[in-house]
CSV table of N, CA and C in Angstrom, one decimal:
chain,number,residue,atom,x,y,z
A,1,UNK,N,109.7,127.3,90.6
A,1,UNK,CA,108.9,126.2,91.2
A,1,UNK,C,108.8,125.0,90.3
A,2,UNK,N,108.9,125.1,89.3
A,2,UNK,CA,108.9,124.2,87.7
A,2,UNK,C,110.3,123.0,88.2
A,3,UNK,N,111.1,123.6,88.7
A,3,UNK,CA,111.9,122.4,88.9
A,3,UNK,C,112.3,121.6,90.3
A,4,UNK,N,111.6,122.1,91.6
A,4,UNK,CA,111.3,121.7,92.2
A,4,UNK,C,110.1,120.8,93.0
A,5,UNK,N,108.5,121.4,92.4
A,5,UNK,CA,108.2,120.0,92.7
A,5,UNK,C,107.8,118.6,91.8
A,6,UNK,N,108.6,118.7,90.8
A,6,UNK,CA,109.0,117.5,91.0
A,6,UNK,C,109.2,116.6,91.6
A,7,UNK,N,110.7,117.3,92.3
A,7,UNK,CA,111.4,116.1,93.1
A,7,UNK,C,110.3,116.2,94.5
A,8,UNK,N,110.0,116.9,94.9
A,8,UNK,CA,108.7,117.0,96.1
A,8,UNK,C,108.1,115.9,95.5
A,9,UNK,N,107.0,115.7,94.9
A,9,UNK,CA,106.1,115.0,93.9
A,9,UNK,C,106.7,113.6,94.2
A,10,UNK,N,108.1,113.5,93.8
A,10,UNK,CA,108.6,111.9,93.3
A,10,UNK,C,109.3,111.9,94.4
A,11,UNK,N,109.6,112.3,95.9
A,11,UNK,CA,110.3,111.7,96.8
A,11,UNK,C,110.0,111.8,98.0
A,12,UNK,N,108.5,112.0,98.4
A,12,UNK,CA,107.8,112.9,99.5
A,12,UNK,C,106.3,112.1,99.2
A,13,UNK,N,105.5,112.0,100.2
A,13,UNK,CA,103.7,111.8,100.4
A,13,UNK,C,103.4,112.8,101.2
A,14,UNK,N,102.4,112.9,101.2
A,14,UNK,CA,101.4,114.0,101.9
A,14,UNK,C,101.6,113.9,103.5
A,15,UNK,N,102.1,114.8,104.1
A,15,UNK,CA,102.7,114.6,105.7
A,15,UNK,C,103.8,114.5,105.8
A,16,UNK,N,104.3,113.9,104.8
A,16,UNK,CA,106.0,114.2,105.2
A,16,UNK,C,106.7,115.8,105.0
A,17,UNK,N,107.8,115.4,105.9
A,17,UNK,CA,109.0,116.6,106.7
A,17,UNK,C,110.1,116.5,105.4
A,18,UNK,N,110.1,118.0,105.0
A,18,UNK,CA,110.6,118.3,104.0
A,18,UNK,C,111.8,119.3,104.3
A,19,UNK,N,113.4,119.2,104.8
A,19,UNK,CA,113.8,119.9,105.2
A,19,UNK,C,114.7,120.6,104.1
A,20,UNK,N,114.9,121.8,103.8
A,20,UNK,CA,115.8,122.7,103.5
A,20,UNK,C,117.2,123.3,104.1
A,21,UNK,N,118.0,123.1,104.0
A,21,UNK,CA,119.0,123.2,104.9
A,21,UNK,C,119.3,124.9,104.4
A,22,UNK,N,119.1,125.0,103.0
A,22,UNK,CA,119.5,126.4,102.2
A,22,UNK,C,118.5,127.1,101.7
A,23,UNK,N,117.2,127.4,102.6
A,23,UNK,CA,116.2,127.7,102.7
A,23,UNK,C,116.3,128.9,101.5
A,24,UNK,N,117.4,130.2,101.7
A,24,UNK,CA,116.8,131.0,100.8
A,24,UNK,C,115.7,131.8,100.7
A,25,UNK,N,115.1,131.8,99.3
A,25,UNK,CA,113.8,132.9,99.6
A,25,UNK,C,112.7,131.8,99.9
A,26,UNK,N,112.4,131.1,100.2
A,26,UNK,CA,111.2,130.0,100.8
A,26,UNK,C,110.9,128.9,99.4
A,27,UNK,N,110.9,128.6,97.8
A,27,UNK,CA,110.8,128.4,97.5
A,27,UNK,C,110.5,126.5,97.4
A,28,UNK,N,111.2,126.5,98.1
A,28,UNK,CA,111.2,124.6,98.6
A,28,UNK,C,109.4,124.7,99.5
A,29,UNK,N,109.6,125.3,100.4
A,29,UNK,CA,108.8,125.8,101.5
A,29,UNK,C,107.4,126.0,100.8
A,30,UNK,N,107.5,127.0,99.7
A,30,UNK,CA,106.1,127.1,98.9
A,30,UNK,C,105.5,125.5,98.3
A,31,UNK,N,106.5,125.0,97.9
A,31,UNK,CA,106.4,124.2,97.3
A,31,UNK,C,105.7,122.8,98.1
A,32,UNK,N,105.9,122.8,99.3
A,32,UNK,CA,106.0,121.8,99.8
A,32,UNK,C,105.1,122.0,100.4
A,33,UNK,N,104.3,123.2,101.4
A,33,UNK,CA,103.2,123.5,101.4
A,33,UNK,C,102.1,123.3,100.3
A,34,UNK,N,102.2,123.6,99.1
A,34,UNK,CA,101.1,123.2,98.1
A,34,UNK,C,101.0,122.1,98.0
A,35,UNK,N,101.7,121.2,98.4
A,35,UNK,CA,101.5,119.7,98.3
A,35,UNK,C,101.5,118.7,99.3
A,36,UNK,N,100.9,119.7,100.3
A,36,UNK,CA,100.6,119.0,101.7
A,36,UNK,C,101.4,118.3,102.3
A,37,UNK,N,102.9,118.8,102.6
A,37,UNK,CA,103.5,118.5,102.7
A,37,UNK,C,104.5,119.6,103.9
A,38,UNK,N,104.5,118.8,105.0
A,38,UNK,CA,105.6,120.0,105.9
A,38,UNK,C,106.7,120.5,105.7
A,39,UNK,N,107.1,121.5,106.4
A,39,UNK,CA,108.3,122.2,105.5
A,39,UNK,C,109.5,123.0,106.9
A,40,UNK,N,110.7,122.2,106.8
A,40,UNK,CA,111.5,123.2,108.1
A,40,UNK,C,112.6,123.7,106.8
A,41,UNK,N,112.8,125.1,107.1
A,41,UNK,CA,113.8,125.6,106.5
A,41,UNK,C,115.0,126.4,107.6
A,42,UNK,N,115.8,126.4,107.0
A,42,UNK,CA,117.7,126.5,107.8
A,42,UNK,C,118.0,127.5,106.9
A,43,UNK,N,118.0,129.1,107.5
A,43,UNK,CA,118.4,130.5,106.3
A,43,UNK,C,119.2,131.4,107.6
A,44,UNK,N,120.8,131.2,106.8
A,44,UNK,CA,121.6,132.1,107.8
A,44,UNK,C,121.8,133.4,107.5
A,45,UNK,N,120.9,133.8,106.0
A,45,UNK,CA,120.9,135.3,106.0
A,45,UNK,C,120.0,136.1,106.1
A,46,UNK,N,120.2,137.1,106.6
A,46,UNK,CA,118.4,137.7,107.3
A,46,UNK,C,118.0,138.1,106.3
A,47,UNK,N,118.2,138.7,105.5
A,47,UNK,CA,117.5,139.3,104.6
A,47,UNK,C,116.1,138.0,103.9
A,48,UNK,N,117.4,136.9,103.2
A,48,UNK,CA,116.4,136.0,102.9
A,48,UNK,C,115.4,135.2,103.6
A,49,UNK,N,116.0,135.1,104.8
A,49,UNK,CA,114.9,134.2,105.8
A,49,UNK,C,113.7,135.2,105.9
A,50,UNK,N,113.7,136.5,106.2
A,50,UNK,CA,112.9,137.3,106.3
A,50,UNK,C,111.9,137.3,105.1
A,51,UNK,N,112.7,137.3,103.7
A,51,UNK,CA,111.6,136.8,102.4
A,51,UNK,C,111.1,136.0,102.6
A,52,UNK,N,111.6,134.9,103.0
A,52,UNK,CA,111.1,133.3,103.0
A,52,UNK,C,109.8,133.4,104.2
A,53,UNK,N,110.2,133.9,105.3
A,53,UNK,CA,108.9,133.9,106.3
A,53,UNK,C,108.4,134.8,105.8
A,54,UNK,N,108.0,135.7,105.3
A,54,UNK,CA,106.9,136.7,104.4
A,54,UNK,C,106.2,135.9,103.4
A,55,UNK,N,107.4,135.2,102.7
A,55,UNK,CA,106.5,134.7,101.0
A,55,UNK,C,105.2,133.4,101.6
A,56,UNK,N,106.2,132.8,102.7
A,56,UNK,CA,105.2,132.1,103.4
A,56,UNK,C,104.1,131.8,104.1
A,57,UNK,N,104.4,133.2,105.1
A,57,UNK,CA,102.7,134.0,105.5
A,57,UNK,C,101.8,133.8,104.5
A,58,UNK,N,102.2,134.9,103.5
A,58,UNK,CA,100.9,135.4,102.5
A,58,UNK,C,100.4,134.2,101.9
A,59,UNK,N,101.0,133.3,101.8
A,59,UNK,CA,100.7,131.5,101.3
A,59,UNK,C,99.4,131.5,102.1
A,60,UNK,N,100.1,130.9,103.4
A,60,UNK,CA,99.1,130.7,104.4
A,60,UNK,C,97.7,131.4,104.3
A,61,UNK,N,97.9,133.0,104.1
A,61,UNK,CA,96.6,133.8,104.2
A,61,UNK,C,96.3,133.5,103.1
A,62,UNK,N,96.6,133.4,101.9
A,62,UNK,CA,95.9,133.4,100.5
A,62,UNK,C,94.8,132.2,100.8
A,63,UNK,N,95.6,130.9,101.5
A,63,UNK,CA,95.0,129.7,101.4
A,63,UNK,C,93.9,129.5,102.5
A,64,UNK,N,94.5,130.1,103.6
A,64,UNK,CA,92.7,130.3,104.4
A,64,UNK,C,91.8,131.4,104.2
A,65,UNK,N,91.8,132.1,103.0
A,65,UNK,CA,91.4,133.0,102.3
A,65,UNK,C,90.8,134.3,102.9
């Protein structure tokens, strides 16, 4: 996460569409969420898309507590 939001931070405001083309395990996605920020991710392998929409749920629940 340490090297990502940065560039979130320095190239993005709050509301803007943050797309991932190489979505992966969600990590853009977490990121972009913590900083109020929308998030579409593009993951052609199930395994990882399935991490990515999991890591991202539990986000969501942690945050409406």
């Amino acid at each position: 996460m340490a090297l990502i939001e940065p560039c979130i931070l320095a190239s993005t405001r709050p509301g803007d569409l943050i797309l991932d083309p190489f979505c992966g395990s969600g990590q853009t996605g977490l990121g972009a969420r913590r900083h109020d920020r929308r998030f579409y991710g593009i993951e052609l392998i199930g395994d990882s898309a399935r991490l990515a929409k999991k890591r991202l749920a539990a986000q969501e629940l942690k945050a409406n507590g």
